[in-house]
Amino acid sequence: MNTLKVNVVTPDGPVYEGEAELVSVKAQSGELGILPGHIPLVAPLTISAVRLKNGSDAQLVAVSGGFVEVRPKQLTILAESAELPGDIDVDRARAAKERAERRMEQAKQENVDFKRAELALRRAINRMEVAGR
Ligand code: ATP
């Protein structure tokens, strides 16, 4: 089966390296399913789960935004942070979620603190979903 070489990289170093037959990402323009041979592309990502399919294996990676760069045989994700399910501390994500919700209650909508708390909330929920909780 034709595969893509996949790398997920953050400022702290590589998080994942492997092969995939299909990579599903949530770009800001919508969901993209990328197969080997795809035309070159760079797209900004949302805070979301990246899904890597290889035969009957499926790997999830939680990403906090960043970019996907596609080339015909290679796909690279550059993200501020990225975690595999087993590396996610669910208690930490739950605490971050509660903290963000409190801040959103306190801050008025549309201000900088509100937006920042909203992003923190989305990161926490994404991590909890990728960890399966
Ligand atoms: P927190 O408030 O818990 O720090 P955050 O969303 O502000 O959450 P980030 O700034 O996105 O955290 O990430 C900082 C670093 O901590 C990154 O390396 C990220 O991978 C890691 N990280 C954040 N939350 C978790 C978690 N729940 N489990 C494992 N690693 C995490």
PDB file of C-alpha atoms and ligand atoms in Angstrom:
ATOM      1  CA  MET A   1       0.000   0.000   0.000  1.00  0.00           C
ATOM      2  CA  ASN A   2       1.151   3.493  -0.856  1.00  0.00           C
ATOM      3  CA  THR A   3       2.012   5.546   2.233  1.00  0.00           C
ATOM      4  CA  LEU A   4       3.041   9.018   3.304  1.00  0.00           C
ATOM      5  CA  LYS A   5       5.932   9.666   5.654  1.00  0.00           C
ATOM      6  CA  VAL A   6       4.457  11.630   8.542  1.00  0.00           C
ATOM      7  CA  ASN A   7       6.269  13.874  11.017  1.00  0.00           C
ATOM      8  CA  VAL A   8       4.690  15.848  13.838  1.00  0.00           C
ATOM      9  CA  VAL A   9       7.107  18.428  15.221  1.00  0.00           C
ATOM     10  CA  THR A  10       6.840  21.036  17.992  1.00  0.00           C
ATOM     11  CA  PRO A  11       9.325  23.613  19.345  1.00  0.00           C
ATOM     12  CA  ASP A  12      10.170  21.015  22.037  1.00  0.00           C
ATOM     13  CA  GLY A  13      11.086  18.390  19.434  1.00  0.00           C
ATOM     14  CA  PRO A  14       9.514  15.593  17.379  1.00  0.00           C
ATOM     15  CA  VAL A  15       6.320  14.028  18.737  1.00  0.00           C
ATOM     16  CA  TYR A  16       5.565  11.424  16.078  1.00  0.00           C
ATOM     17  CA  GLU A  17       7.229   9.879  13.063  1.00  0.00           C
ATOM     18  CA  GLY A  18       5.674   7.113  10.987  1.00  0.00           C
ATOM     19  CA  GLU A  19       3.918   6.048   7.807  1.00  0.00           C
ATOM     20  CA  ALA A  20       0.246   6.566   7.015  1.00  0.00           C
ATOM     21  CA  GLU A  21      -2.072   5.634   4.129  1.00  0.00           C
ATOM     22  CA  LEU A  22      -4.455   8.443   5.014  1.00  0.00           C
ATOM     23  CA  VAL A  23      -4.072  11.525   7.193  1.00  0.00           C
ATOM     24  CA  SER A  24      -7.129  13.494   8.306  1.00  0.00           C
ATOM     25  CA  VAL A  25      -6.584  17.012   9.612  1.00  0.00           C
ATOM     26  CA  LYS A  26      -8.851  19.900  10.517  1.00  0.00           C
ATOM     27  CA  ALA A  27      -7.573  22.910   8.624  1.00  0.00           C
ATOM     28  CA  GLN A  28      -9.063  26.335   9.296  1.00  0.00           C
ATOM     29  CA  SER A  29     -10.727  26.026   5.865  1.00  0.00           C
ATOM     30  CA  GLY A  30     -12.298  22.656   6.769  1.00  0.00           C
ATOM     31  CA  GLU A  31     -11.451  18.985   7.156  1.00  0.00           C
ATOM     32  CA  LEU A  32      -8.851  17.547   4.764  1.00  0.00           C
ATOM     33  CA  GLY A  33      -8.238  13.874   3.997  1.00  0.00           C
ATOM     34  CA  ILE A  34      -4.750  13.517   2.537  1.00  0.00           C
ATOM     35  CA  LEU A  35      -3.599  10.498   0.540  1.00  0.00           C
ATOM     36  CA  PRO A  36      -0.126   9.805  -0.912  1.00  0.00           C
ATOM     37  CA  GLY A  37       0.474  11.766  -4.120  1.00  0.00           C
ATOM     38  CA  HIS A  38      -1.413  14.827  -2.920  1.00  0.00           C
ATOM     39  CA  ILE A  39      -0.410  18.129  -4.515  1.00  0.00           C
ATOM     40  CA  PRO A  40       1.868  20.346  -2.372  1.00  0.00           C
ATOM     41  CA  LEU A  41      -0.089  22.357   0.166  1.00  0.00           C
ATOM     42  CA  VAL A  42       0.426  24.391   3.318  1.00  0.00           C
ATOM     43  CA  ALA A  43      -2.596  25.040   5.522  1.00  0.00           C
ATOM     44  CA  PRO A  44      -3.150  26.408   9.029  1.00  0.00           C
ATOM     45  CA  LEU A  45      -4.755  23.933  11.447  1.00  0.00           C
ATOM     46  CA  THR A  46      -7.335  24.375  14.185  1.00  0.00           C
ATOM     47  CA  ILE A  47      -6.945  23.024  17.720  1.00  0.00           C
ATOM     48  CA  SER A  48      -7.958  19.477  16.838  1.00  0.00           C
ATOM     49  CA  ALA A  49      -7.132  15.789  16.531  1.00  0.00           C
ATOM     50  CA  VAL A  50      -4.993  14.570  13.632  1.00  0.00           C
ATOM     51  CA  ARG A  51      -5.890  11.028  12.537  1.00  0.00           C
ATOM     52  CA  LEU A  52      -3.309   8.774  10.904  1.00  0.00           C
ATOM     53  CA  LYS A  53      -4.571   5.565   9.305  1.00  0.00           C
ATOM     54  CA  ASN A  54      -2.289   2.702   8.374  1.00  0.00           C
ATOM     55  CA  GLY A  55      -4.011  -0.628   7.617  1.00  0.00           C
ATOM     56  CA  SER A  56      -6.099  -1.453  10.662  1.00  0.00           C
ATOM     57  CA  ASP A  57      -4.012   0.900  12.838  1.00  0.00           C
ATOM     58  CA  ALA A  58      -5.313   4.348  13.691  1.00  0.00           C
ATOM     59  CA  GLN A  59      -3.186   6.859  15.548  1.00  0.00           C
ATOM     60  CA  LEU A  60      -4.539  10.081  17.019  1.00  0.00           C
ATOM     61  CA  VAL A  61      -2.461  13.151  17.820  1.00  0.00           C
ATOM     62  CA  ALA A  62      -3.812  16.201  19.661  1.00  0.00           C
ATOM     63  CA  VAL A  63      -2.485  19.384  18.059  1.00  0.00           C
ATOM     64  CA  SER A  64      -2.822  22.981  19.250  1.00  0.00           C
ATOM     65  CA  GLY A  65      -3.023  24.739  15.925  1.00  0.00           C
ATOM     66  CA  GLY A  66       0.051  25.093  13.740  1.00  0.00           C
ATOM     67  CA  PHE A  67       0.429  24.139  10.103  1.00  0.00           C
ATOM     68  CA  VAL A  68       0.289  21.094   7.894  1.00  0.00           C
ATOM     69  CA  GLU A  69       2.731  20.943   4.993  1.00  0.00           C
ATOM     70  CA  VAL A  70       1.915  18.343   2.356  1.00  0.00           C
ATOM     71  CA  ARG A  71       4.233  17.010  -0.318  1.00  0.00           C
ATOM     72  CA  PRO A  72       3.470  14.000  -2.539  1.00  0.00           C
ATOM     73  CA  LYS A  73       5.270  11.477  -0.286  1.00  0.00           C
ATOM     74  CA  GLN A  74       5.566  13.418   2.962  1.00  0.00           C
ATOM     75  CA  LEU A  75       3.356  15.247   5.414  1.00  0.00           C
ATOM     76  CA  THR A  76       4.717  17.455   8.179  1.00  0.00           C
ATOM     77  CA  ILE A  77       2.768  19.041  11.004  1.00  0.00           C
ATOM     78  CA  LEU A  78       4.402  21.940  12.809  1.00  0.00           C
ATOM     79  CA  ALA A  79       2.443  22.782  15.952  1.00  0.00           C
ATOM     80  CA  GLU A  80       2.942  24.863  19.113  1.00  0.00           C
ATOM     81  CA  SER A  81       2.161  21.702  21.059  1.00  0.00           C
ATOM     82  CA  ALA A  82       1.186  18.145  20.141  1.00  0.00           C
ATOM     83  CA  GLU A  83       0.582  15.050  22.234  1.00  0.00           C
ATOM     84  CA  LEU A  84      -0.084  11.361  21.631  1.00  0.00           C
ATOM     85  CA  PRO A  85      -3.009   9.946  23.657  1.00  0.00           C
ATOM     86  CA  GLY A  86      -0.736   8.122  26.109  1.00  0.00           C
ATOM     87  CA  ASP A  87       1.213  11.310  26.887  1.00  0.00           C
ATOM     88  CA  ILE A  88      -1.862  13.327  27.833  1.00  0.00           C
ATOM     89  CA  ASP A  89      -2.344  14.039  31.527  1.00  0.00           C
ATOM     90  CA  VAL A  90      -6.140  14.006  31.733  1.00  0.00           C
ATOM     91  CA  ASP A  91      -6.268  15.515  35.235  1.00  0.00           C
ATOM     92  CA  ARG A  92      -4.153  18.419  34.009  1.00  0.00           C
ATOM     93  CA  ALA A  93      -6.435  18.922  30.997  1.00  0.00           C
ATOM     94  CA  ARG A  94      -9.506  18.800  33.246  1.00  0.00           C
ATOM     95  CA  ALA A  95      -7.981  21.396  35.578  1.00  0.00           C
ATOM     96  CA  ALA A  96      -7.093  23.593  32.574  1.00  0.00           C
ATOM     97  CA  LYS A  97     -10.676  23.243  31.300  1.00  0.00           C
ATOM     98  CA  GLU A  98     -12.156  24.313  34.645  1.00  0.00           C
ATOM     99  CA  ARG A  99      -9.714  27.214  34.960  1.00  0.00           C
ATOM    100  CA  ALA A 100     -10.569  28.391  31.440  1.00  0.00           C
ATOM    101  CA  GLU A 101     -14.309  28.151  32.125  1.00  0.00           C
ATOM    102  CA  ARG A 102     -13.926  30.247  35.298  1.00  0.00           C
ATOM    103  CA  ARG A 103     -11.910  32.859  33.381  1.00  0.00           C
ATOM    104  CA  MET A 104     -14.510  33.010  30.633  1.00  0.00           C
ATOM    105  CA  GLU A 105     -17.209  33.648  33.260  1.00  0.00           C
ATOM    106  CA  GLN A 106     -15.143  36.453  34.763  1.00  0.00           C
ATOM    107  CA  ALA A 107     -13.999  38.090  31.529  1.00  0.00           C
ATOM    108  CA  LYS A 108     -16.440  39.908  29.322  1.00  0.00           C
ATOM    109  CA  GLN A 109     -16.918  38.423  25.858  1.00  0.00           C
ATOM    110  CA  GLU A 110     -14.720  39.784  23.074  1.00  0.00           C
ATOM    111  CA  ASN A 111     -11.865  40.974  25.287  1.00  0.00           C
ATOM    112  CA  VAL A 112      -8.365  39.545  25.139  1.00  0.00           C
ATOM    113  CA  ASP A 113      -8.674  37.515  28.343  1.00  0.00           C
ATOM    114  CA  PHE A 114     -11.880  35.918  27.112  1.00  0.00           C
ATOM    115  CA  LYS A 115     -10.323  34.883  23.799  1.00  0.00           C
ATOM    116  CA  ARG A 116      -7.251  33.531  25.523  1.00  0.00           C
ATOM    117  CA  ALA A 117      -9.376  31.501  27.964  1.00  0.00           C
ATOM    118  CA  GLU A 118     -11.496  30.228  25.075  1.00  0.00           C
ATOM    119  CA  LEU A 119      -8.377  28.906  23.305  1.00  0.00           C
ATOM    120  CA  ALA A 120      -7.168  27.286  26.547  1.00  0.00           C
ATOM    121  CA  LEU A 121     -10.597  25.652  26.894  1.00  0.00           C
ATOM    122  CA  ARG A 122     -10.416  24.303  23.333  1.00  0.00           C
ATOM    123  CA  ARG A 123      -6.927  22.878  23.950  1.00  0.00           C
ATOM    124  CA  ALA A 124      -8.107  21.177  27.152  1.00  0.00           C
ATOM    125  CA  ILE A 125     -11.239  19.678  25.548  1.00  0.00           C
ATOM    126  CA  ASN A 126      -9.223  18.491  22.543  1.00  0.00           C
ATOM    127  CA  ARG A 127      -6.717  16.760  24.854  1.00  0.00           C
ATOM    128  CA  MET A 128      -9.502  15.081  26.822  1.00  0.00           C
ATOM    129  CA  GLU A 129     -11.136  13.846  23.603  1.00  0.00           C
ATOM    130  CA  VAL A 130      -7.856  12.520  22.160  1.00  0.00           C
ATOM    131  CA  ALA A 131      -7.087  10.802  25.477  1.00  0.00           C
ATOM    132  CA  GLY A 132     -10.531   9.196  25.241  1.00  0.00           C
ATOM    133  CA  ARG A 133     -12.090  10.841  28.345  1.00  0.00           C
TER     134      ARG A 133
HETATM  135  P1  ATP B   1      -1.874  24.049  30.954  1.00  0.00           P
HETATM  136  O1  ATP B   1      -2.677  25.228  31.444  1.00  0.00           O
HETATM  137  O2  ATP B   1      -2.238  22.765  31.623  1.00  0.00           O
HETATM  138  O3  ATP B   1      -0.377  24.303  30.885  1.00  0.00           O
HETATM  139  P2  ATP B   1      -2.030  24.736  28.145  1.00  0.00           P
HETATM  140  O4  ATP B   1      -3.084  24.431  27.128  1.00  0.00           O
HETATM  141  O5  ATP B   1      -1.861  26.170  28.515  1.00  0.00           O
HETATM  142  O6  ATP B   1      -2.339  23.818  29.429  1.00  0.00           O
HETATM  143  P3  ATP B   1       0.147  24.523  26.325  1.00  0.00           P
HETATM  144  O7  ATP B   1       0.713  25.910  26.454  1.00  0.00           O
HETATM  145  O8  ATP B   1      -0.694  24.226  25.127  1.00  0.00           O
HETATM  146  O9  ATP B   1      -0.645  24.145  27.668  1.00  0.00           O
HETATM  147  O10 ATP B   1       1.331  23.454  26.363  1.00  0.00           O
HETATM  148  C1  ATP B   1       2.523  23.622  27.135  1.00  0.00           C
HETATM  149  C2  ATP B   1       3.250  22.300  27.161  1.00  0.00           C
HETATM  150  O11 ATP B   1       2.585  21.395  28.040  1.00  0.00           O
HETATM  151  C3  ATP B   1       3.305  21.588  25.804  1.00  0.00           C
HETATM  152  O12 ATP B   1       4.532  20.901  25.727  1.00  0.00           O
HETATM  153  C4  ATP B   1       2.145  20.589  25.861  1.00  0.00           C
HETATM  154  O13 ATP B   1       2.396  19.466  25.053  1.00  0.00           O
HETATM  155  C5  ATP B   1       2.142  20.238  27.343  1.00  0.00           C
HETATM  156  N1  ATP B   1       0.798  19.923  27.858  1.00  0.00           N
HETATM  157  C6  ATP B   1      -0.192  20.794  28.088  1.00  0.00           C
HETATM  158  N2  ATP B   1      -1.263  20.178  28.625  1.00  0.00           N
HETATM  159  C7  ATP B   1      -0.943  18.861  28.709  1.00  0.00           C
HETATM  160  C8  ATP B   1      -1.633  17.711  29.194  1.00  0.00           C
HETATM  161  N3  ATP B   1      -2.875  17.765  29.659  1.00  0.00           N
HETATM  162  N4  ATP B   1      -0.977  16.527  29.151  1.00  0.00           N
HETATM  163  C9  ATP B   1       0.282  16.455  28.687  1.00  0.00           C
HETATM  164  N5  ATP B   1       0.986  17.493  28.225  1.00  0.00           N
HETATM  165  C10 ATP B   1       0.388  18.700  28.234  1.00  0.00           C
END
